[in-house]
């Protein structure tokens, strides 16, 4: 029976390299949000300013159907509240102060910064172009969903239970969480065995008669 599929992930150093290679505040924030929150790219592009709970450091993922930038929530189970750090919330506020000027009419958090469509919601194609530019600059072949995988895999390695991972990921079935993120590698299996093998040890034949 084949072993479970393990999604490709990025190291912390690779993620920091990608963020540092971004040329503006919006792109740096988008990558930080994708990684720290474990949100899907569609959920980030569908994020509205009012979805931010500044006091509680939470982000609400809401289903509003398909939006003007074609961003949408994957499933009804995707609607959830996601805890993030105070540092990330502060970074979002700093970004909003700079970018969401009085001329901006949309309440989408992520918007286009240049060109004739400046101020309109960011689109999937814009994000794909960003990662292509970053690949040329850094040599790192990444995409938005890879940051989500890296985030959830890291949480799993740090002891998050599958049911908690399922809620943060917005999965409909916990089987999806198991298949993607609960997959110990050979080193982890070996370490677990070495820590518990004594508990399974049986008496040698004839040992009790001595």
GROMACS .gro file of C-alpha atoms in nm:
model
  210
    1UNK     CA    1   0.000   0.000   0.000
    2UNK     CA    2   0.154   0.337  -0.100
    3UNK     CA    3   0.240   0.580   0.175
    4UNK     CA    4   0.036   0.894   0.220
    5UNK     CA    5   0.103   1.185  -0.009
    6UNK     CA    6   0.319   1.448   0.157
    7UNK     CA    7   0.273   1.800   0.022
    8UNK     CA    8   0.583   1.991  -0.074
    9UNK     CA    9   0.675   2.256   0.181
   10UNK     CA   10   0.906   2.555   0.214
   11UNK     CA   11   1.159   2.612   0.490
   12UNK     CA   12   1.138   2.915   0.714
   13UNK     CA   13   1.449   3.054   0.543
   14UNK     CA   14   1.291   3.015   0.199
   15UNK     CA   15   0.975   3.193   0.313
   16UNK     CA   16   1.175   3.479   0.463
   17UNK     CA   17   1.377   3.504   0.141
   18UNK     CA   18   1.058   3.531  -0.064
   19UNK     CA   19   0.914   3.798   0.165
   20UNK     CA   20   1.235   4.000   0.160
   21UNK     CA   21   1.237   3.985  -0.221
   22UNK     CA   22   0.893   4.149  -0.244
   23UNK     CA   23   0.904   4.505  -0.372
   24UNK     CA   24   0.613   4.656  -0.184
   25UNK     CA   25   0.424   4.645   0.144
   26UNK     CA   26   0.121   4.468  -0.003
   27UNK     CA   27   0.314   4.171  -0.139
   28UNK     CA   28   0.516   4.127   0.180
   29UNK     CA   29   0.193   4.129   0.381
   30UNK     CA   30   0.019   3.883   0.149
   31UNK     CA   31   0.298   3.627   0.186
   32UNK     CA   32   0.312   3.672   0.563
   33UNK     CA   33  -0.065   3.628   0.585
   34UNK     CA   34  -0.068   3.318   0.364
   35UNK     CA   35   0.193   3.153   0.584
   36UNK     CA   36   0.087   3.257   0.933
   37UNK     CA   37  -0.289   3.219   0.888
   38UNK     CA   38  -0.289   2.904   0.668
   39UNK     CA   39  -0.558   3.070   0.455
   40UNK     CA   40  -0.617   2.969   0.095
   41UNK     CA   41  -0.529   3.234  -0.163
   42UNK     CA   42  -0.897   3.268  -0.255
   43UNK     CA   43  -0.978   3.341   0.108
   44UNK     CA   44  -0.709   3.611   0.119
   45UNK     CA   45  -0.835   3.774  -0.200
   46UNK     CA   46  -1.192   3.759  -0.063
   47UNK     CA   47  -1.090   3.925   0.263
   48UNK     CA   48  -1.266   4.254   0.345
   49UNK     CA   49  -1.152   4.515   0.592
   50UNK     CA   50  -1.447   4.439   0.819
   51UNK     CA   51  -1.335   4.076   0.845
   52UNK     CA   52  -1.051   4.185   1.074
   53UNK     CA   53  -1.107   4.170   1.448
   54UNK     CA   54  -0.831   4.401   1.567
   55UNK     CA   55  -0.890   4.352   1.940
   56UNK     CA   56  -0.906   3.970   1.935
   57UNK     CA   57  -0.639   3.930   1.662
   58UNK     CA   58  -0.871   3.720   1.450
   59UNK     CA   59  -0.963   3.700   1.084
   60UNK     CA   60  -1.311   3.590   0.980
   61UNK     CA   61  -1.347   3.387   0.662
   62UNK     CA   62  -1.695   3.460   0.524
   63UNK     CA   63  -1.883   3.321   0.226
   64UNK     CA   64  -2.006   3.607   0.008
   65UNK     CA   65  -2.028   3.405  -0.310
   66UNK     CA   66  -1.807   3.486  -0.606
   67UNK     CA   67  -1.678   3.842  -0.582
   68UNK     CA   68  -1.581   4.097  -0.845
   69UNK     CA   69  -1.223   3.961  -0.854
   70UNK     CA   70  -1.364   3.606  -0.884
   71UNK     CA   71  -1.233   3.515  -0.541
   72UNK     CA   72  -1.459   3.284  -0.346
   73UNK     CA   73  -1.467   3.055  -0.044
   74UNK     CA   74  -1.412   2.689  -0.133
   75UNK     CA   75  -1.682   2.524   0.079
   76UNK     CA   76  -1.931   2.621   0.353
   77UNK     CA   77  -1.694   2.449   0.600
   78UNK     CA   78  -1.431   2.705   0.508
   79UNK     CA   79  -1.616   2.977   0.701
   80UNK     CA   80  -1.428   3.014   1.028
   81UNK     CA   81  -1.232   3.245   1.257
   82UNK     CA   82  -0.854   3.223   1.238
   83UNK     CA   83  -0.627   3.347   1.516
   84UNK     CA   84  -0.318   3.541   1.411
   85UNK     CA   85  -0.042   3.728   1.591
   86UNK     CA   86  -0.060   4.085   1.714
   87UNK     CA   87   0.241   4.158   1.491
   88UNK     CA   88   0.050   4.048   1.182
   89UNK     CA   89  -0.255   4.253   1.276
   90UNK     CA   90  -0.033   4.558   1.324
   91UNK     CA   91   0.125   4.496   0.983
   92UNK     CA   92  -0.220   4.483   0.824
   93UNK     CA   93  -0.313   4.812   0.992
   94UNK     CA   94   0.010   4.976   0.872
   95UNK     CA   95  -0.066   4.857   0.519
   96UNK     CA   96  -0.425   4.981   0.527
   97UNK     CA   97  -0.316   5.327   0.642
   98UNK     CA   98  -0.076   5.358   0.348
   99UNK     CA   99  -0.274   5.189   0.072
  100UNK     CA  100  -0.643   5.237   0.151
  101UNK     CA  101  -0.659   5.609   0.084
  102UNK     CA  102  -0.980   5.810   0.039
  103UNK     CA  103  -0.968   5.738  -0.335
  104UNK     CA  104  -1.000   5.363  -0.280
  105UNK     CA  105  -1.366   5.257  -0.302
  106UNK     CA  106  -1.343   4.882  -0.249
  107UNK     CA  107  -1.332   4.724   0.097
  108UNK     CA  108  -1.118   4.434  -0.025
  109UNK     CA  109  -0.800   4.426   0.182
  110UNK     CA  110  -0.570   4.343  -0.110
  111UNK     CA  111  -0.588   4.581  -0.405
  112UNK     CA  112  -0.395   4.667  -0.720
  113UNK     CA  113  -0.137   4.939  -0.660
  114UNK     CA  114  -0.056   5.061  -1.012
  115UNK     CA  115  -0.201   5.107  -1.358
  116UNK     CA  116  -0.541   5.211  -1.483
  117UNK     CA  117  -0.710   4.963  -1.247
  118UNK     CA  118  -0.526   5.087  -0.939
  119UNK     CA  119  -0.745   5.061  -0.629
  120UNK     CA  120  -0.944   4.764  -0.758
  121UNK     CA  121  -0.934   4.420  -0.589
  122UNK     CA  122  -0.626   4.204  -0.645
  123UNK     CA  123  -0.687   3.900  -0.868
  124UNK     CA  124  -0.552   3.544  -0.897
  125UNK     CA  125  -0.350   3.640  -1.206
  126UNK     CA  126  -0.177   3.917  -1.010
  127UNK     CA  127  -0.068   3.665  -0.745
  128UNK     CA  128   0.058   3.420  -1.007
  129UNK     CA  129   0.262   3.698  -1.167
  130UNK     CA  130   0.406   3.787  -0.825
  131UNK     CA  131   0.534   3.434  -0.766
  132UNK     CA  132   0.684   3.421  -1.115
  133UNK     CA  133   0.876   3.742  -1.042
  134UNK     CA  134   0.991   3.605  -0.707
  135UNK     CA  135   1.112   3.284  -0.873
  136UNK     CA  136   1.329   3.487  -1.112
  137UNK     CA  137   1.474   3.690  -0.824
  138UNK     CA  138   1.528   3.411  -0.570
  139UNK     CA  139   1.532   3.085  -0.766
  140UNK     CA  140   1.263   2.952  -0.531
  141UNK     CA  141   0.976   2.784  -0.718
  142UNK     CA  142   0.678   2.861  -0.496
  143UNK     CA  143   0.309   2.939  -0.519
  144UNK     CA  144   0.046   3.067  -0.279
  145UNK     CA  145  -0.089   2.727  -0.176
  146UNK     CA  146   0.261   2.610  -0.087
  147UNK     CA  147   0.271   2.866   0.196
  148UNK     CA  148  -0.054   2.722   0.334
  149UNK     CA  149   0.087   2.369   0.318
  150UNK     CA  150   0.406   2.482   0.489
  151UNK     CA  151   0.210   2.650   0.767
  152UNK     CA  152  -0.020   2.356   0.842
  153UNK     CA  153   0.263   2.103   0.818
  154UNK     CA  154   0.463   2.308   1.068
  155UNK     CA  155   0.168   2.320   1.309
  156UNK     CA  156   0.127   1.942   1.279
  157UNK     CA  157   0.495   1.888   1.359
  158UNK     CA  158   0.460   2.112   1.664
  159UNK     CA  159   0.187   1.892   1.808
  160UNK     CA  160  -0.142   2.031   1.683
  161UNK     CA  161  -0.410   1.762   1.701
  162UNK     CA  162  -0.582   1.670   1.371
  163UNK     CA  163  -0.915   1.815   1.485
  164UNK     CA  164  -0.748   2.152   1.550
  165UNK     CA  165  -0.570   2.142   1.214
  166UNK     CA  166  -0.900   2.063   1.045
  167UNK     CA  167  -1.066   2.373   1.191
  168UNK     CA  168  -0.775   2.601   1.102
  169UNK     CA  169  -0.754   2.460   0.750
  170UNK     CA  170  -1.127   2.482   0.690
  171UNK     CA  171  -1.150   2.122   0.572
  172UNK     CA  172  -1.492   1.960   0.532
  173UNK     CA  173  -1.365   1.613   0.628
  174UNK     CA  174  -1.096   1.533   0.883
  175UNK     CA  175  -0.974   1.266   0.641
  176UNK     CA  176  -0.841   1.547   0.422
  177UNK     CA  177  -0.640   1.677   0.717
  178UNK     CA  178  -0.500   1.330   0.791
  179UNK     CA  179  -0.403   1.264   0.430
  180UNK     CA  180  -0.223   1.596   0.388
  181UNK     CA  181  -0.066   1.676   0.722
  182UNK     CA  182  -0.059   1.376   0.955
  183UNK     CA  183   0.225   1.191   0.786
  184UNK     CA  184   0.529   1.120   1.005
  185UNK     CA  185   0.853   1.071   0.818
  186UNK     CA  186   1.102   0.785   0.872
  187UNK     CA  187   1.301   0.976   1.135
  188UNK     CA  188   0.991   1.052   1.341
  189UNK     CA  189   0.880   0.689   1.324
  190UNK     CA  190   1.225   0.570   1.434
  191UNK     CA  191   1.237   0.819   1.723
  192UNK     CA  192   0.890   0.718   1.841
  193UNK     CA  193   0.990   0.351   1.834
  194UNK     CA  194   1.310   0.407   2.029
  195UNK     CA  195   1.117   0.596   2.297
  196UNK     CA  196   0.855   0.323   2.345
  197UNK     CA  197   1.008  -0.010   2.246
  198UNK     CA  198   1.079  -0.108   2.608
  199UNK     CA  199   0.707  -0.095   2.684
  200UNK     CA  200   0.644  -0.367   2.427
  201UNK     CA  201   0.929  -0.594   2.536
  202UNK     CA  202   0.822  -0.945   2.637
  203UNK     CA  203   0.995  -1.181   2.876
  204UNK     CA  204   1.234  -1.421   2.704
  205UNK     CA  205   1.116  -1.785   2.691
  206UNK     CA  206   1.213  -1.966   3.010
  207UNK     CA  207   1.320  -1.643   3.183
  208UNK     CA  208   1.057  -1.676   3.458
  209UNK     CA  209   1.179  -2.026   3.550
  210UNK     CA  210   1.531  -1.912   3.649
   0.00000   0.00000   0.00000
